[in-house]
């Protein structure tokens, strides 16, 4: 799906373009009015990256065959839908000295097809799969600038920032997902003498086709609405597309639908169907179950008409025809909070399944586990997945408050109840949780005297503030969490046995991170949360070291490390490596990585032969990677420190 706004770099008259390039080369600046404003902004960005118009692309990254294969695997859905469209484009452009190119959201070229003669010329400027054409490395060009501006455009001949790319004419448009995220770019690049004025229209049409295919795949399980001003427009590339959850929330849209309904990207994920059209979910669900799929007339909120066709997703088709849709939708949607915690670890999966069985039963939960394993995250998921989800979620860390303040914090107080108290008094956290969920984190650290007061509140379901006054009825779901062994605390006289049995309606033991089997999924999930819209990954050797690490700080430590790594990651980097980590963690992980397995039996040639084989492998890797230490280390499957050591051991010459 592409954005509704776009620009096309103006075909600047030759004399003005030549003057603009002269100014750019001699002074580094271009006077107003000589070239298109968008083109000038791109030139300014390119200059800001330190690129020289007459120079080469300094240190532009180029993926190895293995890296390109991994990138294609990560973008498998995009590539599979784009490939047949690229083939169609190529047929239209055959024998015109041009290439059809697919790039990812970071500017890496994933696939290219086109005329063999032009492909040879294009390779001289690295216009081939594996090369990166982000503006940071190539300056103004159709692929990189389409990514920078999130808009389709043409960059023709001398409009390219680098002189060496001036023989090209390039037309590109971004491919956008239903959530508004740019997924990649589709581009036609060719000899500037063969520029075709319809190339932009062709590329935009091709992109819209890819976006529609991606939309249908992404929302196959959802309720889909197809819209147009005329009934004949439904099913065409000009149709508007909306995807709704079972409870009527807008989950995805294309640019055409947003324009038809006067919506913005911010409405995706937030707006309800009643805010979009004069419709409700009951009507839509009824239409889904009626035979035939003829378009129907619907009304926008200004009274104007649109034509609509409803398509039922898998969730709708498998639901019971006689059941009311709204409650089912709420249960399914909000259960996603717990479902998100189930990322493949058997122990975590068991905890989630047990929690679901008692989700809305009137019992308390006790979450057990080491510090940092995600007890509060689990508690929030329990709250969000149950019937109290619309009520407040109140969390109190019993270990973080001074003992003299815990009582006032929990139970509240009347005005003037103690020195320093607010003159207005305070309701207390227990009353704030009325109608929702109260989390008492580190309950094992609560003082004994307050344990007795808490027990009375749980028994009487009412709370009396400090300083006296009338008891106030309270209704909340209680979740407690602790890293302590409460049975041992009871034996030591530090925890009340009667309170323990009141709290322990269902106890769930959450596994430590080093015990879990889903680290890759956890890392991917955290990275999506830290850097939404970016496809980030760990370097293979780093991922292996992380899988062997004990993670004493558990999920909290992992999340903190990934936050630091993302902060140190370059804007156009997609892979997290050793140097992106905090130094102390990197040192520990390198120690794990450097641990070598027990040596196998010595071959007939002895140690000298092994050293010679090792030396040849290192030398060949360095030659094939043109001296790139990081890439050579990856290919050899060793750390950079180990590679440095092996390089020092190589014989001279």
XYZ file of C-alpha atoms in Angstrom:
653
model
C 0.000 0.000 0.000
C 1.527 3.324 -0.905
C 1.136 6.710 0.655
C -1.379 9.143 -0.741
C 1.136 11.975 -0.997
C 4.061 11.669 -3.360
C 6.498 13.751 -5.320
C 8.257 13.288 -8.597
C 11.650 14.849 -9.020
C 11.003 17.408 -11.732
C 12.705 16.884 -15.067
C 14.949 19.864 -14.524
C 15.963 21.711 -17.733
C 19.531 20.820 -18.685
C 21.059 24.277 -18.197
C 19.597 24.705 -14.712
C 20.597 21.200 -13.694
C 24.151 21.758 -14.939
C 24.355 25.010 -12.989
C 23.003 23.269 -9.890
C 25.630 20.550 -10.161
C 28.357 23.115 -10.709
C 27.327 24.900 -7.527
C 27.095 21.607 -5.647
C 30.607 20.602 -6.736
C 32.297 23.964 -6.177
C 30.515 25.389 -3.120
C 28.614 22.448 -1.674
C 25.352 24.406 -1.853
C 22.669 25.012 -4.469
C 20.756 28.260 -4.930
C 16.982 28.283 -4.487
C 14.843 27.679 -7.557
C 17.366 25.831 -9.683
C 16.076 22.334 -8.998
C 13.001 20.659 -7.542
C 12.729 21.229 -3.763
C 12.522 17.518 -2.968
C 15.599 16.833 -5.107
C 17.472 19.625 -3.348
C 16.586 18.187 0.084
C 17.905 14.802 -1.010
C 21.157 16.374 -2.248
C 21.493 18.125 1.110
C 20.988 14.844 2.958
C 23.589 13.206 0.731
C 26.071 15.990 1.436
C 25.314 15.607 5.138
C 26.334 11.949 4.896
C 29.783 13.104 3.790
C 29.422 11.954 0.179
C 31.289 13.782 -2.599
C 29.450 14.093 -5.962
C 32.557 13.199 -7.938
C 33.648 10.431 -5.566
C 32.906 6.784 -5.197
C 30.537 5.318 -2.621
C 32.851 5.116 0.424
C 32.647 1.790 2.199
C 29.191 0.975 0.892
C 28.130 -2.344 2.411
C 27.571 -5.367 0.212
C 26.016 -8.534 1.590
C 27.735 -11.868 1.187
C 25.833 -14.699 -0.459
C 24.909 -16.064 2.977
C 23.740 -12.662 4.215
C 21.666 -12.122 1.080
C 20.090 -15.562 1.513
C 19.184 -14.699 5.106
C 17.700 -11.376 4.037
C 15.586 -13.088 1.372
C 14.386 -15.608 3.941
C 13.386 -12.797 6.306
C 11.552 -11.049 3.469
C 10.111 -14.251 2.019
C 6.509 -13.013 2.029
C 7.394 -9.708 0.362
C 9.596 -11.360 -2.246
C 7.112 -14.109 -3.082
C 4.342 -11.586 -3.806
C 6.646 -9.178 -5.616
C 8.288 -11.741 -7.911
C 5.377 -12.376 -10.342
C 4.693 -8.643 -10.511
C 8.363 -8.002 -11.293
C 8.177 -10.563 -14.073
C 5.175 -8.734 -15.525
C 7.058 -5.423 -15.336
C 10.077 -6.947 -17.014
C 7.914 -8.147 -19.902
C 6.706 -4.578 -20.402
C 10.291 -3.233 -20.281
C 12.020 -6.011 -22.233
C 14.760 -4.852 -24.640
C 14.796 -1.324 -23.201
C 18.170 -1.655 -21.389
C 16.609 -1.758 -17.930
C 16.319 -3.772 -14.723
C 13.394 -4.399 -12.391
C 14.640 -4.373 -8.789
C 13.221 -5.227 -5.369
C 14.899 -3.702 -2.286
C 14.141 -4.102 1.404
C 13.301 -1.314 3.842
C 16.994 -0.731 4.595
C 17.883 -0.258 0.926
C 19.470 -3.671 0.305
C 18.763 -4.971 -3.189
C 17.101 -8.377 -2.854
C 16.293 -9.367 -6.421
C 16.809 -8.009 -9.919
C 15.720 -9.143 -13.376
C 16.213 -7.519 -16.734
C 18.262 -7.178 -19.896
C 21.621 -8.957 -19.682
C 23.579 -6.230 -21.508
C 22.367 -3.516 -19.169
C 22.867 -5.769 -16.125
C 26.591 -5.876 -16.942
C 26.781 -2.069 -16.994
C 24.703 -1.826 -13.823
C 27.101 -4.114 -11.952
C 29.866 -1.564 -12.437
C 28.021 0.722 -10.019
C 26.935 -2.175 -7.783
C 23.328 -2.127 -8.990
C 22.900 -5.815 -8.161
C 21.475 -7.984 -5.362
C 23.348 -7.637 -2.087
C 24.317 -4.002 -2.621
C 22.843 -1.303 -0.409
C 21.340 1.750 -2.147
C 20.312 3.724 0.885
C 21.030 7.457 0.491
C 23.680 7.074 3.204
C 25.809 5.100 0.760
C 24.691 6.110 -2.749
C 23.328 9.610 -2.320
C 20.219 10.666 -4.218
C 18.815 7.691 -6.136
C 15.301 6.416 -6.703
C 15.478 3.508 -4.245
C 17.158 5.344 -1.386
C 15.192 8.551 -1.842
C 11.869 6.698 -2.105
C 12.725 5.188 1.292
C 13.765 8.534 2.750
C 10.617 10.348 1.570
C 8.242 7.336 1.701
C 6.981 8.424 -1.717
C 7.316 7.369 -5.394
C 9.654 9.345 -7.620
C 11.863 9.472 -10.706
C 15.578 10.298 -10.473
C 16.909 10.958 -13.961
C 20.497 11.176 -15.164
C 22.288 14.131 -13.525
C 19.686 14.325 -10.768
C 21.613 11.475 -9.128
C 23.922 12.861 -6.463
C 26.934 10.771 -7.468
C 28.316 11.579 -10.917
C 29.059 7.914 -11.568
C 25.323 7.113 -11.463
C 24.429 9.786 -14.023
C 24.000 7.263 -16.839
C 20.900 5.908 -15.049
C 17.255 6.831 -15.053
C 15.473 5.250 -12.097
C 11.817 5.080 -11.068
C 10.815 3.701 -7.669
C 7.877 3.486 -5.293
C 7.770 2.239 -1.694
C 5.778 -0.884 -0.816
C 3.780 -0.171 2.331
C 2.093 -2.617 4.679
C -1.451 -2.298 5.956
C -0.076 -0.823 9.188
C 1.667 1.988 7.301
C 5.145 0.509 7.676
C 7.401 0.696 4.601
C 8.356 -2.885 3.710
C 10.537 -2.288 0.672
C 10.860 -0.596 -2.704
C 10.081 -1.616 -6.281
C 12.285 0.055 -8.882
C 12.886 0.223 -12.632
C 16.402 1.360 -13.505
C 17.732 1.789 -17.020
C 19.907 3.793 -19.389
C 19.006 7.487 -19.137
C 18.638 7.710 -22.906
C 15.750 5.245 -22.754
C 13.668 7.050 -20.139
C 9.962 6.266 -20.541
C 7.445 8.784 -19.265
C 4.998 6.020 -18.288
C 7.512 4.209 -16.071
C 6.262 5.883 -12.902
C 2.665 4.898 -13.570
C 3.776 1.317 -14.241
C 5.756 1.104 -11.004
C 2.947 2.596 -8.918
C 0.455 0.175 -10.435
C 2.810 -2.743 -9.735
C 3.336 -1.634 -6.136
C -0.382 -1.363 -5.507
C -0.799 -4.917 -6.831
C 1.883 -6.210 -4.449
C 0.320 -4.321 -1.545
C -3.083 -5.860 -2.222
C -1.573 -9.359 -2.214
C 0.245 -8.629 1.038
C -2.947 -7.208 2.554
C -4.964 -10.344 1.735
C -2.220 -12.596 3.133
C -1.719 -10.546 6.294
C -5.454 -10.325 7.014
C -6.621 -13.737 5.806
C -8.149 -14.426 9.230
C -9.814 -11.021 9.608
C -13.020 -9.470 8.358
C -12.139 -7.562 5.168
C -14.054 -4.707 3.549
C -13.490 -3.747 -0.099
C -14.647 -0.222 -0.988
C -15.034 1.936 -4.085
C -17.147 4.797 -5.392
C -18.512 2.517 -8.136
C -19.436 -1.155 -7.789
C -17.242 -2.005 -10.804
C -14.208 -0.645 -8.948
C -14.362 -3.329 -6.275
C -11.738 -5.962 -6.985
C -9.621 -3.558 -9.028
C -6.292 -2.043 -8.030
C -8.156 1.182 -7.206
C -10.278 -0.341 -4.430
C -10.005 0.636 -0.790
C -9.154 -2.125 1.686
C -10.009 -2.327 5.381
C -9.356 -5.167 7.843
C -11.399 -5.430 11.061
C -10.945 -7.529 14.175
C -13.910 -9.542 15.385
C -14.826 -6.715 17.773
C -14.835 -4.143 14.964
C -11.448 -2.504 15.508
C -9.580 -1.248 12.417
C -6.512 -3.473 12.075
C -5.284 -2.514 8.626
C -6.037 -0.235 5.670
C -4.595 0.826 2.362
C -4.088 4.398 1.243
C -7.161 4.347 -1.007
C -9.436 3.384 1.906
C -7.937 6.022 4.186
C -8.517 8.665 1.526
C -12.121 7.552 0.903
C -12.940 7.763 4.611
C -10.871 10.807 5.520
C -8.707 8.813 7.941
C -5.040 8.986 8.882
C -2.508 6.290 9.708
C -3.069 7.038 13.406
C -6.596 5.635 13.099
C -5.277 2.154 12.269
C -5.376 0.112 15.456
C -7.566 2.658 17.233
C -10.757 3.421 15.277
C -13.874 1.254 15.454
C -16.090 0.377 12.489
C -18.842 2.707 13.752
C -16.384 5.596 13.381
C -15.628 4.640 9.782
C -19.062 4.041 8.286
C -22.718 4.089 9.250
C -22.432 0.389 10.086
C -22.067 -1.900 13.076
C -20.503 -5.319 13.543
C -23.845 -7.060 13.956
C -24.847 -5.997 10.435
C -21.468 -6.912 8.966
C -21.472 -10.341 10.584
C -24.985 -10.969 9.257
C -23.880 -10.022 5.746
C -20.957 -12.430 6.034
C -23.320 -15.340 6.600
C -25.589 -14.523 3.681
C -24.940 -16.274 0.357
C -23.510 -14.262 -2.490
C -20.930 -11.504 -2.468
C -22.568 -8.722 -4.480
C -21.477 -5.186 -3.507
C -23.776 -3.244 -1.184
C -24.292 0.475 -0.717
C -23.081 1.925 2.579
C -22.972 5.475 3.905
C -20.063 7.508 5.114
C -20.688 9.755 8.098
C -21.212 12.746 5.812
C -24.077 10.855 4.157
C -22.297 10.140 0.870
C -22.406 6.637 -0.563
C -19.768 3.999 -1.123
C -19.981 0.492 -2.511
C -18.789 -2.266 -0.227
C -18.156 -5.983 -0.377
C -17.611 -7.942 2.846
C -15.268 -10.920 2.967
C -15.254 -13.205 6.002
C -11.885 -14.259 7.351
C -11.075 -17.598 8.901
C -12.084 -16.427 12.381
C -15.529 -15.465 11.136
C -15.999 -18.614 9.060
C -15.103 -20.902 11.972
C -17.255 -19.101 14.538
C -20.637 -20.398 15.625
C -23.413 -18.938 13.437
C -25.809 -18.494 16.318
C -23.489 -16.855 18.818
C -23.297 -13.138 19.453
C -20.117 -11.775 17.881
C -19.130 -9.011 20.284
C -18.420 -11.094 23.425
C -16.502 -13.699 21.391
C -14.475 -10.942 19.836
C -13.610 -9.429 23.187
C -12.530 -12.785 24.586
C -10.367 -13.573 21.585
C -8.790 -10.147 21.246
C -7.906 -9.656 24.853
C -6.605 -13.214 25.182
C -3.796 -12.077 22.909
C -2.083 -10.533 25.934
C -1.514 -14.000 27.370
C -0.933 -15.536 23.939
C 1.930 -13.089 23.372
C 3.757 -14.647 26.345
C 3.664 -18.108 24.780
C 6.687 -17.965 22.473
C 7.552 -21.637 22.375
C 8.948 -22.518 25.810
C 7.153 -25.566 27.329
C 7.294 -24.261 30.922
C 5.919 -20.871 29.917
C 3.286 -22.507 27.757
C 2.158 -24.614 30.712
C 1.921 -21.525 32.932
C -0.184 -19.710 30.322
C -2.514 -22.685 29.881
C -3.043 -23.065 33.644
C -3.727 -19.341 33.965
C -6.376 -19.475 31.226
C -8.324 -22.191 33.030
C -8.936 -19.976 36.071
C -8.777 -16.605 34.333
C -12.096 -15.235 35.605
C -12.636 -17.453 38.629
C -12.664 -15.707 42.060
C -9.255 -16.916 43.235
C -5.920 -15.204 43.815
C -2.732 -15.786 41.848
C 0.756 -16.187 43.262
C 3.560 -15.730 40.726
C 6.902 -17.249 41.713
C 10.274 -16.816 40.069
C 13.640 -15.104 40.237
C 13.932 -11.335 39.884
C 13.567 -10.198 36.303
C 11.717 -13.243 34.916
C 8.701 -11.114 33.971
C 6.298 -11.554 36.873
C 4.787 -8.080 36.447
C 4.499 -8.597 32.680
C 2.639 -11.858 33.339
C 0.366 -10.117 35.868
C -0.489 -7.391 33.351
C -1.301 -10.065 30.767
C -3.623 -11.786 33.256
C -5.401 -8.477 33.825
C -5.648 -7.627 30.115
C -6.993 -11.090 29.275
C -9.778 -11.247 31.868
C -13.162 -9.633 32.320
C -11.672 -6.899 34.540
C -9.476 -5.602 31.712
C -11.385 -2.302 31.512
C -10.729 -1.645 35.204
C -7.489 -0.277 36.684
C -4.267 -2.240 37.025
C -2.436 -1.102 40.182
C 1.080 -2.389 40.941
C 2.816 -1.924 44.301
C 6.392 -3.088 44.911
C 6.495 -4.007 48.592
C 10.302 -4.133 48.576
C 10.742 -0.675 47.058
C 8.797 1.321 49.690
C 10.173 2.235 53.131
C 8.444 0.184 55.830
C 6.861 3.262 57.423
C 5.215 4.252 54.133
C 3.848 0.908 52.945
C 0.809 1.068 55.211
C -0.199 4.542 54.056
C 0.517 3.634 50.429
C -1.669 0.533 50.545
C -4.526 1.452 52.835
C -4.678 5.229 52.385
C -5.118 7.797 55.146
C -7.371 10.549 56.401
C -6.253 14.197 56.326
C -3.705 14.846 59.098
C -3.380 11.168 59.981
C 0.377 11.545 60.514
C 3.131 14.131 60.288
C 3.790 14.980 56.667
C 0.510 13.554 55.412
C -1.297 15.399 52.629
C -3.994 17.704 53.988
C -6.394 16.132 51.490
C -5.660 12.572 52.585
C -5.194 9.669 50.137
C -7.376 6.800 48.983
C -4.562 4.227 48.945
C -3.565 1.761 46.251
C -6.044 -0.923 47.338
C -8.998 1.417 46.791
C -7.484 2.597 43.511
C -7.605 -1.033 42.311
C -11.380 -1.266 42.879
C -12.982 -2.969 39.872
C -9.620 -4.062 38.497
C -6.445 -5.882 39.507
C -4.010 -5.259 42.376
C -0.459 -6.575 41.990
C 1.549 -6.841 45.195
C 5.048 -7.417 43.880
C 7.669 -8.862 46.235
C 4.955 -9.773 48.736
C 7.576 -11.755 50.665
C 9.135 -8.444 51.749
C 5.955 -7.099 53.368
C 6.374 -6.455 57.136
C 4.524 -8.891 59.413
C 2.275 -6.209 60.917
C 1.001 -5.205 57.494
C 0.476 -8.837 56.534
C -2.174 -9.017 59.260
C -3.928 -5.898 57.926
C -3.852 -7.224 54.373
C -5.330 -10.530 55.513
C -8.212 -8.656 57.176
C -8.885 -6.701 53.945
C -8.955 -9.928 51.930
C -11.341 -11.544 54.401
C -13.709 -8.563 54.848
C -13.372 -7.099 51.306
C -13.209 -3.610 52.803
C -10.418 -1.254 53.801
C -10.150 1.311 56.600
C -7.734 4.221 56.015
C -5.102 5.259 58.563
C -6.509 7.735 61.042
C -9.846 5.944 61.255
C -13.101 6.511 59.462
C -15.768 4.401 57.853
C -14.584 1.198 56.126
C -14.848 1.300 52.330
C -15.892 -1.777 50.354
C -13.384 -2.886 47.732
C -13.548 -5.407 44.896
C -10.362 -6.358 43.083
C -8.527 -9.358 41.698
C -5.326 -9.981 43.668
C -2.060 -11.051 42.070
C 1.004 -11.447 44.289
C 4.554 -12.062 43.156
C 7.800 -12.912 44.902
C 11.275 -14.267 44.289
C 11.376 -15.696 47.823
C 10.470 -19.217 48.958
C 7.439 -18.359 51.076
C 7.352 -21.748 52.813
C 10.851 -21.110 54.120
C 9.801 -17.607 55.103
C 6.933 -19.142 57.077
C 9.317 -21.553 58.833
C 11.588 -18.629 59.672
C 8.649 -16.694 61.153
C 8.808 -13.915 58.543
C 5.566 -14.687 56.716
C 2.100 -15.535 58.004
C 0.931 -19.018 57.127
C -2.744 -17.987 57.049
C -1.959 -15.181 54.571
C 0.033 -17.603 52.407
C -2.965 -19.904 51.993
C -5.215 -16.912 51.267
C -2.869 -15.728 48.514
C -2.048 -19.105 47.032
C -5.212 -19.767 45.028
C -3.090 -20.715 42.018
C 0.696 -20.534 42.114
C 2.606 -20.312 38.857
C 6.374 -20.823 38.696
C 7.868 -18.709 35.896
C 11.121 -20.132 34.474
C 14.453 -18.331 34.573
C 15.676 -17.119 31.196
C 18.557 -19.618 30.982
C 16.031 -22.431 31.463
C 13.823 -21.316 28.582
C 13.923 -22.751 25.068
C 12.522 -19.717 23.244
C 15.360 -17.179 23.431
C 15.351 -16.382 19.660
C 11.608 -15.642 19.789
C 12.001 -13.511 22.927
C 14.811 -11.514 21.307
C 12.764 -10.960 18.140
C 9.719 -9.922 20.183
C 11.738 -7.472 22.281
C 13.432 -5.963 19.233
C 10.053 -5.381 17.593
C 8.932 -3.579 20.732
C 12.092 -1.469 21.002
C 12.390 -0.629 17.287
C 8.960 -1.110 15.677
C 9.135 -1.121 11.923
C 12.782 -2.275 11.743
C 13.790 -5.833 10.872
C 16.676 -6.323 13.325
C 18.593 -9.518 14.001
C 21.532 -10.829 16.009
C 24.846 -11.806 14.436
C 24.930 -15.640 14.366
C 27.918 -16.002 16.715
C 26.428 -13.500 19.157
C 23.111 -15.348 19.124
C 24.926 -18.601 19.919
C 26.804 -17.023 22.835
C 23.568 -15.546 24.193
C 21.935 -18.981 24.099
C 24.734 -20.344 26.340
C 24.731 -17.448 28.817
C 23.097 -17.846 32.258
C 21.423 -14.395 32.271
C 21.479 -13.710 36.028
C 19.213 -10.707 35.503
C 16.800 -12.748 33.367
C 14.409 -10.940 30.978
C 15.149 -7.572 32.569
C 18.860 -7.962 31.786
C 18.181 -9.136 28.226
C 15.776 -6.270 27.577
C 18.249 -3.733 28.946
C 21.040 -5.150 26.779
C 18.877 -4.985 23.645
C 17.836 -1.410 24.442
C 21.512 -0.455 24.657
C 22.300 -2.327 21.435
C 19.495 -0.560 19.557
C 20.704 2.820 20.850
C 24.219 2.070 19.540
C 22.964 0.629 16.251
C 23.543 2.792 13.201
C 20.444 4.155 11.515
C 20.878 1.835 8.560
C 22.322 -1.191 10.351
C 20.084 -4.232 10.671
C 22.376 -6.630 12.544
C 23.320 -6.401 16.222
C 26.901 -7.466 16.858
C 29.391 -7.554 19.753
C 30.263 -3.863 19.620
C 26.626 -2.859 20.082
C 26.468 -4.435 23.562
C 27.463 -2.999 26.958
C 31.165 -3.740 27.458
C 30.759 -5.935 30.533
C 28.136 -8.157 28.898
C 30.118 -8.335 25.643
C 33.192 -9.518 27.582
C 31.197 -12.250 29.335
C 29.614 -13.402 26.095
C 32.961 -13.404 24.286
C 34.309 -15.628 27.033
C 31.502 -18.074 26.320
C 32.078 -17.813 22.564
C 35.819 -18.452 22.966
C 35.214 -21.723 24.800
C 36.191 -24.419 22.358
C 34.861 -27.989 22.431
C 37.149 -30.848 23.361
C 39.643 -31.448 20.578
C 38.975 -34.450 18.356
C 41.489 -37.185 17.805
C 44.626 -36.018 15.974
C 44.667 -36.888 12.266
C 47.564 -38.742 10.742
C 49.388 -35.572 9.758
C 49.661 -34.349 13.355
C 49.501 -30.845 14.815
C 51.608 -29.315 12.064
C 49.075 -30.335 9.398
C 46.180 -28.991 11.447
C 47.920 -25.627 11.832
C 48.582 -25.476 8.109
C 44.931 -26.245 7.307
C 43.798 -23.616 9.804
C 46.178 -21.034 8.367
C 44.987 -21.696 4.812
C 41.333 -21.358 5.886
C 42.031 -18.033 7.582
C 43.992 -16.706 4.605
C 41.318 -17.758 2.120
C 38.557 -16.205 4.228
C 40.432 -12.899 4.467
C 41.029 -12.864 0.705
C 37.438 -13.694 -0.192
C 36.160 -10.988 2.193
C 38.634 -8.383 0.893
C 40.075 -7.956 4.374
C 36.724 -7.456 6.124
C 37.492 -8.944 9.560
C 33.890 -9.160 10.734
C 32.710 -11.002 7.624
C 35.738 -13.319 7.656
C 35.077 -14.198 11.292
C 31.422 -14.951 10.482
C 32.374 -17.261 7.619
C 34.892 -19.089 9.790
C 32.427 -19.355 12.661
C 34.785 -17.734 15.190
C 34.882 -14.449 17.109
C 36.862 -11.458 15.892
C 39.219 -11.867 18.887
C 39.914 -15.458 17.872
C 40.494 -14.307 14.290
C 42.969 -11.645 15.483
C 44.853 -14.345 17.395
C 44.950 -16.647 14.378
C 46.127 -13.805 12.118
C 49.052 -13.130 14.473
C 49.964 -16.808 14.245
C 50.128 -16.809 10.432
C 53.636 -17.242 9.004
C 55.075 -14.008 7.501
C 54.861 -13.342 3.785
